[in-house]
mmCIF file of C-alpha atoms and ligand atoms in Angstrom:
data_model
loop_
_atom_site.group_PDB
_atom_site.id
_atom_site.type_symbol
_atom_site.label_atom_id
_atom_site.label_comp_id
_atom_site.label_asym_id
_atom_site.label_seq_id
_atom_site.Cartn_x
_atom_site.Cartn_y
_atom_site.Cartn_z
ATOM 1 C CA MET A 204 -94.288 13.525 -198.679
ATOM 2 C CA ILE A 205 -92.565 17.008 -197.677
ATOM 3 C CA VAL A 206 -94.607 20.343 -196.895
ATOM 4 C CA VAL A 207 -93.018 23.314 -197.746
ATOM 5 C CA LYS A 208 -93.964 27.220 -196.612
ATOM 6 C CA ILE A 209 -92.557 30.045 -198.047
ATOM 7 C CA GLY A 210 -93.172 33.391 -196.376
ATOM 8 C CA GLY A 211 -94.376 36.565 -198.450
ATOM 9 C CA GLY A 212 -92.339 39.242 -196.011
ATOM 10 C CA VAL A 213 -90.155 41.499 -197.612
ATOM 11 C CA GLY A 214 -86.875 39.838 -198.274
ATOM 12 C CA THR A 215 -88.079 36.808 -199.521
ATOM 13 C CA GLY A 216 -87.327 35.745 -202.561
ATOM 14 C CA PHE A 217 -89.236 33.109 -204.746
ATOM 15 C CA ASP A 218 -86.872 32.253 -207.532
ATOM 16 C CA ASN A 219 -84.133 29.600 -205.901
ATOM 17 C CA LEU A 220 -87.254 27.795 -204.870
ATOM 18 C CA LEU A 221 -89.351 27.903 -208.010
ATOM 19 C CA ARG A 222 -86.091 26.391 -209.373
ATOM 20 C CA ASP A 223 -85.618 23.864 -206.565
ATOM 21 C CA MET A 224 -88.835 22.762 -207.227
ATOM 22 C CA ALA A 225 -88.421 21.790 -210.502
ATOM 23 C CA GLY A 226 -88.589 17.514 -211.566
ATOM 24 C CA ARG A 227 -89.809 17.420 -207.578
ATOM 25 C CA LYS A 228 -93.565 15.515 -206.705
ATOM 26 C CA ASP A 229 -93.287 14.770 -203.414
ATOM 27 C CA VAL A 230 -94.259 18.528 -202.100
ATOM 28 C CA ILE A 231 -96.980 20.338 -201.169
ATOM 29 C CA LEU A 232 -96.128 23.887 -201.185
ATOM 30 C CA VAL A 233 -98.098 26.311 -198.807
ATOM 31 C CA HIS A 234 -97.451 30.483 -199.021
ATOM 32 C CA GLY A 235 -98.045 33.636 -197.770
ATOM 33 C CA GLY A 236 -98.010 37.306 -198.989
ATOM 34 C CA SER A 237 -97.980 39.812 -195.792
ATOM 35 C CA ASP A 238 -95.097 42.069 -198.454
ATOM 36 C CA PHE A 239 -98.273 41.927 -201.444
ATOM 37 C CA LEU A 240 -101.166 42.428 -198.900
ATOM 38 C CA ASN A 241 -99.669 45.313 -196.953
ATOM 39 C CA LYS A 242 -98.751 47.138 -200.075
ATOM 40 C CA LEU A 243 -101.831 46.282 -201.912
ATOM 41 C CA SER A 244 -103.601 47.478 -198.677
ATOM 42 C CA ASP A 245 -102.096 50.955 -198.551
ATOM 43 C CA ASP A 246 -102.918 51.392 -202.646
ATOM 44 C CA MET A 247 -106.842 50.892 -201.509
ATOM 45 C CA GLY A 248 -106.719 52.893 -198.835
ATOM 46 C CA VAL A 249 -107.146 50.373 -196.085
ATOM 47 C CA PRO A 250 -103.594 50.468 -194.312
ATOM 48 C CA PRO A 251 -102.781 47.098 -192.537
ATOM 49 C CA ARG A 252 -103.435 47.263 -188.815
ATOM 50 C CA PHE A 253 -101.872 44.377 -186.381
ATOM 51 C CA VAL A 254 -102.457 43.816 -182.781
ATOM 52 C CA THR A 255 -100.811 41.535 -180.158
ATOM 53 C CA SER A 256 -102.290 39.339 -178.200
ATOM 54 C CA PRO A 257 -101.543 38.770 -174.366
ATOM 55 C CA SER A 258 -99.333 36.031 -175.010
ATOM 56 C CA GLY A 259 -97.306 38.531 -177.373
ATOM 57 C CA HIS A 260 -98.121 36.759 -181.198
ATOM 58 C CA THR A 261 -98.826 39.422 -183.444
ATOM 59 C CA SER A 262 -101.632 39.020 -185.970
ATOM 60 C CA ARG A 263 -103.411 41.040 -188.750
ATOM 61 C CA VAL A 264 -106.541 43.053 -188.032
ATOM 62 C CA THR A 265 -108.922 41.368 -190.280
ATOM 63 C CA ASP A 266 -112.259 43.315 -190.879
ATOM 64 C CA GLU A 267 -114.379 42.179 -194.043
ATOM 65 C CA ALA A 268 -112.293 44.838 -196.583
ATOM 66 C CA THR A 269 -109.065 43.210 -195.411
ATOM 67 C CA LEU A 270 -110.389 39.527 -195.596
ATOM 68 C CA ASP A 271 -111.413 40.630 -199.164
ATOM 69 C CA LEU A 272 -107.436 42.277 -200.089
ATOM 70 C CA ILE A 273 -106.472 38.871 -198.692
ATOM 71 C CA ARG A 274 -108.242 37.185 -201.323
ATOM 72 C CA MET A 275 -106.887 39.195 -203.907
ATOM 73 C CA ALA A 276 -103.517 39.104 -202.588
ATOM 74 C CA TYR A 277 -103.115 35.704 -201.178
ATOM 75 C CA ALA A 278 -105.564 33.407 -203.605
ATOM 76 C CA GLY A 279 -104.893 36.122 -206.881
ATOM 77 C CA SER A 280 -101.956 37.331 -207.279
ATOM 78 C CA VAL A 281 -99.058 35.595 -204.986
ATOM 79 C CA ASN A 282 -101.132 32.331 -205.698
ATOM 80 C CA LYS A 283 -101.422 32.370 -209.373
ATOM 81 C CA GLY A 284 -98.011 33.972 -209.598
ATOM 82 C CA LEU A 285 -96.742 30.857 -208.475
ATOM 83 C CA VAL A 286 -98.224 28.333 -210.295
ATOM 84 C CA GLU A 287 -97.495 30.371 -213.309
ATOM 85 C CA ARG A 288 -94.481 30.353 -212.896
ATOM 86 C CA LEU A 289 -93.804 26.708 -211.435
ATOM 87 C CA ARG A 290 -95.467 25.722 -214.397
ATOM 88 C CA LYS A 291 -92.866 27.082 -216.720
ATOM 89 C CA GLU A 292 -90.336 25.519 -214.660
ATOM 90 C CA GLY A 293 -92.471 21.971 -215.600
ATOM 91 C CA VAL A 294 -93.990 21.660 -212.373
ATOM 92 C CA ASN A 295 -97.687 20.363 -212.548
ATOM 93 C CA ALA A 296 -98.661 22.921 -209.777
ATOM 94 C CA LEU A 297 -102.520 23.565 -209.060
ATOM 95 C CA GLY A 298 -103.392 26.224 -207.019
ATOM 96 C CA LEU A 299 -105.690 25.795 -204.048
ATOM 97 C CA SER A 300 -106.804 28.506 -201.537
ATOM 98 C CA GLY A 301 -108.503 26.498 -198.270
ATOM 99 C CA ILE A 302 -112.077 27.410 -199.385
ATOM 100 C CA ASP A 303 -111.828 25.576 -202.872
ATOM 101 C CA GLY A 304 -113.096 21.740 -202.529
ATOM 102 C CA GLY A 305 -113.644 22.663 -198.326
ATOM 103 C CA LEU A 306 -109.806 22.154 -198.322
ATOM 104 C CA LEU A 307 -109.144 23.308 -194.983
ATOM 105 C CA ARG A 308 -111.461 24.234 -192.577
ATOM 106 C CA GLY A 309 -111.624 25.772 -189.232
ATOM 107 C CA LYS A 310 -114.281 27.724 -186.860
ATOM 108 C CA ARG A 311 -114.335 31.508 -186.581
ATOM 109 C CA LYS A 312 -112.780 32.880 -183.580
ATOM 110 C CA GLY A 313 -115.427 36.236 -183.711
ATOM 111 C CA SER A 314 -113.731 38.110 -181.148
ATOM 112 C CA ILE A 315 -109.895 38.085 -179.937
ATOM 113 C CA ARG A 316 -107.929 39.149 -176.749
ATOM 114 C CA ILE A 317 -105.175 42.071 -177.661
ATOM 115 C CA VAL A 318 -103.349 44.420 -175.610
ATOM 116 C CA GLU A 319 -103.694 47.915 -176.555
ATOM 117 C CA ASN A 320 -102.008 50.364 -173.995
ATOM 118 C CA GLY A 321 -101.013 48.095 -171.789
ATOM 119 C CA ARG A 322 -104.374 46.822 -171.572
ATOM 120 C CA VAL A 323 -106.300 43.983 -172.389
ATOM 121 C CA ARG A 324 -109.626 43.867 -174.602
ATOM 122 C CA ILE A 325 -111.904 42.493 -177.163
ATOM 123 C CA LEU A 326 -111.478 42.543 -180.554
ATOM 124 C CA HIS A 327 -115.185 41.835 -181.892
ATOM 125 C CA GLY A 328 -115.858 40.732 -185.753
ATOM 126 C CA ASP A 329 -112.861 39.438 -186.969
ATOM 127 C CA HIS A 330 -112.392 37.294 -189.816
ATOM 128 C CA THR A 331 -109.616 34.734 -188.455
ATOM 129 C CA GLY A 332 -109.294 31.092 -187.482
ATOM 130 C CA THR A 333 -107.577 28.366 -187.182
ATOM 131 C CA VAL A 334 -107.281 24.879 -189.129
ATOM 132 C CA GLU A 335 -108.847 22.259 -187.714
ATOM 133 C CA GLU A 336 -109.959 19.768 -190.776
ATOM 134 C CA VAL A 337 -107.918 18.785 -193.672
ATOM 135 C CA ASN A 338 -110.029 17.530 -196.709
ATOM 136 C CA THR A 339 -107.117 15.026 -197.360
ATOM 137 C CA SER A 340 -109.549 13.343 -199.603
ATOM 138 C CA LEU A 341 -108.861 15.981 -202.297
ATOM 139 C CA LEU A 342 -105.166 16.300 -201.450
ATOM 140 C CA ASP A 343 -105.053 12.635 -201.963
ATOM 141 C CA LEU A 344 -106.712 12.860 -205.539
ATOM 142 C CA LEU A 345 -104.710 15.573 -206.423
ATOM 143 C CA LEU A 346 -101.515 13.898 -205.382
ATOM 144 C CA LYS A 347 -102.386 10.744 -207.190
ATOM 145 C CA GLY A 348 -103.234 12.441 -210.217
ATOM 146 C CA GLY A 349 -99.560 14.082 -210.153
ATOM 147 C CA TYR A 350 -100.247 17.619 -209.457
ATOM 148 C CA VAL A 351 -98.519 19.417 -206.994
ATOM 149 C CA PRO A 352 -100.824 21.394 -204.724
ATOM 150 C CA VAL A 353 -100.063 25.032 -204.408
ATOM 151 C CA ILE A 354 -102.097 26.401 -201.267
ATOM 152 C CA THR A 355 -103.019 29.700 -199.221
ATOM 153 C CA ILE A 356 -105.662 31.224 -197.192
ATOM 154 C CA PRO A 357 -108.269 31.900 -197.125
ATOM 155 C CA ILE A 358 -109.676 28.773 -194.925
ATOM 156 C CA GLU A 359 -113.328 28.384 -194.948
ATOM 157 C CA ALA A 360 -115.305 29.011 -192.105
ATOM 158 C CA THR A 361 -117.138 25.991 -190.320
ATOM 159 C CA ASP A 362 -120.102 28.478 -190.142
ATOM 160 C CA GLY A 363 -119.566 29.699 -193.747
ATOM 161 C CA GLY A 364 -117.369 32.131 -195.160
ATOM 162 C CA GLY A 365 -113.477 32.826 -195.516
ATOM 163 C CA LEU A 366 -110.992 33.520 -192.624
ATOM 164 C CA ASN A 367 -107.598 34.534 -192.116
ATOM 165 C CA ALA A 368 -105.204 32.229 -190.800
ATOM 166 C CA ASP A 369 -101.366 31.786 -190.124
ATOM 167 C CA ALA A 370 -99.816 30.073 -193.144
ATOM 168 C CA ASP A 371 -97.314 28.757 -191.091
ATOM 169 C CA ARG A 372 -99.730 27.341 -188.555
ATOM 170 C CA VAL A 373 -101.807 26.245 -191.704
ATOM 171 C CA ALA A 374 -98.700 24.573 -193.168
ATOM 172 C CA ALA A 375 -98.527 22.443 -189.590
ATOM 173 C CA ALA A 376 -102.115 21.343 -189.944
ATOM 174 C CA ILE A 377 -101.522 20.382 -193.183
ATOM 175 C CA ALA A 378 -98.282 18.296 -192.713
ATOM 176 C CA SER A 379 -99.753 16.723 -189.593
ATOM 177 C CA ALA A 380 -102.796 15.693 -192.142
ATOM 178 C CA VAL A 381 -100.968 14.294 -194.731
ATOM 179 C CA LYS A 382 -98.272 12.531 -192.223
ATOM 180 C CA ALA A 383 -95.503 14.399 -193.853
ATOM 181 C CA ASP A 384 -91.912 13.524 -192.946
ATOM 182 C CA ASP A 385 -90.658 17.044 -192.816
ATOM 183 C CA LEU A 386 -92.184 20.920 -192.953
ATOM 184 C CA LEU A 387 -90.176 23.090 -194.474
ATOM 185 C CA LEU A 388 -90.643 26.928 -193.206
ATOM 186 C CA LEU A 389 -88.448 28.909 -195.498
ATOM 187 C CA THR A 390 -88.530 32.506 -194.660
ATOM 188 C CA ASN A 391 -85.765 35.638 -195.163
ATOM 189 C CA LYS A 392 -83.263 34.781 -192.160
ATOM 190 C CA PRO A 393 -81.271 31.653 -191.777
ATOM 191 C CA GLY A 394 -83.308 30.239 -189.127
ATOM 192 C CA LEU A 395 -84.333 30.985 -185.681
ATOM 193 C CA LEU A 396 -81.357 33.350 -184.416
ATOM 194 C CA LYS A 397 -80.543 34.236 -180.674
ATOM 195 C CA ASP A 398 -80.183 37.963 -181.712
ATOM 196 C CA VAL A 399 -82.656 38.896 -184.326
ATOM 197 C CA LYS A 400 -80.066 41.520 -185.852
ATOM 198 C CA ASP A 401 -77.283 38.668 -186.034
ATOM 199 C CA ASP A 402 -77.302 36.011 -188.512
ATOM 200 C CA ASN A 403 -74.632 34.728 -187.431
ATOM 201 C CA SER A 404 -76.279 33.656 -183.965
ATOM 202 C CA LEU A 405 -78.064 30.874 -185.397
ATOM 203 C CA ILE A 406 -79.773 27.945 -183.529
ATOM 204 C CA ARG A 407 -79.068 24.799 -185.366
ATOM 205 C CA SER A 408 -81.579 22.484 -183.027
ATOM 206 C CA VAL A 409 -84.120 22.560 -180.879
ATOM 207 C CA ALA A 410 -85.670 19.540 -179.282
ATOM 208 C CA GLU A 411 -89.430 19.184 -178.746
ATOM 209 C CA HIS A 412 -89.253 19.462 -174.986
ATOM 210 C CA ASP A 413 -87.276 22.846 -175.353
ATOM 211 C CA ILE A 414 -89.779 24.592 -177.450
ATOM 212 C CA ASP A 415 -90.873 26.899 -175.116
ATOM 213 C CA GLN A 416 -87.309 28.242 -174.559
ATOM 214 C CA ALA A 417 -87.425 28.984 -178.233
ATOM 215 C CA MET A 418 -90.583 30.636 -178.092
ATOM 216 C CA ASP A 419 -88.959 33.448 -175.477
ATOM 217 C CA ILE A 420 -86.006 33.943 -177.655
ATOM 218 C CA ALA A 421 -88.566 34.085 -181.069
ATOM 219 C CA GLU A 422 -90.255 37.955 -181.259
ATOM 220 C CA GLY A 423 -93.067 39.275 -183.931
ATOM 221 C CA ARG A 424 -93.742 36.678 -186.795
ATOM 222 C CA MET A 425 -91.203 34.060 -185.990
ATOM 223 C CA LYS A 426 -93.226 32.956 -182.827
ATOM 224 C CA LYS A 427 -96.118 32.032 -185.404
ATOM 225 C CA LYS A 428 -93.073 29.736 -186.729
ATOM 226 C CA VAL A 429 -91.997 28.246 -183.403
ATOM 227 C CA LEU A 430 -95.990 27.616 -182.396
ATOM 228 C CA ALA A 431 -96.101 26.054 -185.739
ATOM 229 C CA ALA A 432 -93.419 23.922 -185.402
ATOM 230 C CA ARG A 433 -94.168 22.607 -182.230
ATOM 231 C CA GLU A 434 -98.488 21.905 -183.443
ATOM 232 C CA ALA A 435 -96.756 19.898 -186.253
ATOM 233 C CA LEU A 436 -94.587 17.726 -183.945
ATOM 234 C CA GLU A 437 -97.687 17.213 -181.913
ATOM 235 C CA GLY A 438 -99.523 16.351 -185.063
ATOM 236 C CA GLY A 439 -97.091 13.548 -186.121
ATOM 237 C CA VAL A 440 -94.366 15.278 -188.265
ATOM 238 C CA LYS A 441 -91.259 13.832 -187.662
ATOM 239 C CA ARG A 442 -88.901 16.791 -188.136
ATOM 240 C CA VAL A 443 -89.371 20.564 -188.619
ATOM 241 C CA VAL A 444 -86.643 23.175 -190.346
ATOM 242 C CA ILE A 445 -86.950 26.880 -190.463
ATOM 243 C CA SER A 446 -84.540 28.107 -193.136
ATOM 244 C CA ASN A 447 -83.430 30.211 -195.314
ATOM 245 C CA ALA A 448 -85.505 31.068 -198.600
ATOM 246 C CA ASN A 449 -82.875 32.471 -200.399
ATOM 247 C CA ALA A 450 -80.394 29.920 -200.190
ATOM 248 C CA GLN A 451 -79.317 28.484 -203.706
ATOM 249 C CA ARG A 452 -81.197 25.733 -203.487
ATOM 250 C CA PRO A 453 -83.736 26.081 -200.168
ATOM 251 C CA ILE A 454 -85.269 22.880 -200.241
ATOM 252 C CA GLU A 455 -82.103 20.930 -200.870
ATOM 253 C CA SER A 456 -80.593 22.753 -197.816
ATOM 254 C CA ALA A 457 -83.227 22.349 -195.198
ATOM 255 C CA LEU A 458 -83.419 18.642 -196.020
ATOM 256 C CA ASN A 459 -79.482 18.992 -195.438
ATOM 257 C CA GLY A 460 -80.576 20.260 -192.063
ATOM 258 C CA GLU A 461 -79.214 23.659 -192.936
ATOM 259 C CA GLY A 462 -81.441 26.147 -190.283
ATOM 260 C CA THR A 463 -82.900 25.631 -187.081
ATOM 261 C CA VAL A 464 -84.069 21.772 -187.184
ATOM 262 C CA ILE A 465 -87.000 21.197 -184.947
ATOM 263 C CA CYS A 466 -87.437 17.413 -183.716
HETATM 264 P P1 ADP B 658 -92.649 34.991 -193.357
HETATM 265 O O1 ADP B 658 -93.043 36.158 -194.622
HETATM 266 O O2 ADP B 658 -91.457 34.309 -193.933
HETATM 267 O O3 ADP B 658 -93.952 34.029 -192.771
HETATM 268 P P2 ADP B 658 -91.875 37.227 -191.714
HETATM 269 O O4 ADP B 658 -91.111 37.989 -191.664
HETATM 270 O O5 ADP B 658 -93.275 36.959 -191.501
HETATM 271 O O6 ADP B 658 -91.255 35.160 -192.345
HETATM 272 O O7 ADP B 658 -91.089 36.438 -190.108
HETATM 273 C C1 ADP B 658 -90.148 36.273 -190.187
HETATM 274 C C2 ADP B 658 -89.497 37.437 -189.408
HETATM 275 O O8 ADP B 658 -89.272 37.235 -187.831
HETATM 276 C C3 ADP B 658 -87.742 38.022 -189.542
HETATM 277 O O9 ADP B 658 -87.609 38.579 -190.805
HETATM 278 C C4 ADP B 658 -86.928 38.574 -188.248
HETATM 279 O O10 ADP B 658 -87.212 39.890 -188.454
HETATM 280 C C5 ADP B 658 -88.577 38.206 -187.258
HETATM 281 N N1 ADP B 658 -87.932 37.245 -185.846
HETATM 282 C C6 ADP B 658 -88.054 37.754 -185.018
HETATM 283 N N2 ADP B 658 -87.349 37.381 -183.812
HETATM 284 C C7 ADP B 658 -86.550 36.137 -184.668
HETATM 285 C C8 ADP B 658 -85.565 35.731 -184.278
HETATM 286 N N3 ADP B 658 -85.362 34.879 -182.907
HETATM 287 N N4 ADP B 658 -85.035 35.164 -185.016
HETATM 288 C C9 ADP B 658 -85.376 34.994 -186.451
HETATM 289 N N5 ADP B 658 -85.985 36.009 -186.926
HETATM 290 C C10 ADP B 658 -86.956 36.880 -186.008
#
C-alpha cells in the first residue's frame, strides 16, 4: 500500500497524477487545497492570515469563518473535483474528509503560540489539531470493497466538530496507521532543495538521523513536509519521497526514487 499526498499550492498540477493513478488499486490519496482556499477566502472577504510558531512553522489562522471555507474548498470543490476526474479515468474513487465516519480524529489545540513582531504570544480560539487516531477499520472496509479513498481535511475534534490540520502530517498519520511501504509527498518542487530558488540543488536523500539538518534547510511550508516525513518513519513507514507532482508520471517517478528520499 502507498499513500500519496498531492499539494494544493500554486503551480501544483493534478493532471499527471490523475493519469498516473489509472489502474492503481494500492493507493490512498490525500490532498491539499491551499491555493483554492486562498482565492476563495479573498472572494468571500475573509483574507487568509498566516502565523509562525516559535519553532519556525507557518500555519493558517483558523477561526470559525475560515473553518467553514476549509469545508467548502477542501472537502467540497477540490475533493469532489478530484473524485470526479479520477472516476473518469476509471479509478473507483471515493471522497472523504476526516469527519466522515470519524476517519481522522485529534485533540483540539485551542490556543497556539505564535511569534508576532519578534515576541511570542498566545492565539486563542484556533480550530486546529493533529491526527491522533485513524479509523483503519473504515479504510479496510473501503479498500476491501475496491474503492480508492481520496481523503482531506477537516479532521474531527475529539470534543466534537471540525479542525484544520496540516495535510502532509495527515498523510503521515494515515501512512503509519495502514503500515504503508511508501509515503509520497508530491509538490510543486522537485523535492527538498538546498537553495529554494535553484531547482538543480535537489537533495537526493536524507537519512532518518539527518532529519534535523533537513529541517533547517527547509523553509516555510517545506518544513511541514520534513516534519511529516519524520512522523511517518517513526510510525513505521519504510520510505518517504518528496517529489515533483508535475513529473510526467509522478507516482512512478517518486517510487523510482526521483526526488528527496528519506528513509
Ligand atoms: P503543497 O501545496 O504541495 O503542500 P507548498 O507550496 O505549501 O506545497 O510547499 C512547498 C513550497 O515550499 C515550495 O513551493 C517552496 O516555495 C517552499 N520551500 C521552502 N523551502 C524549500 C526547500 N528547501 N526546498 C523546496 N521547497 C522549499
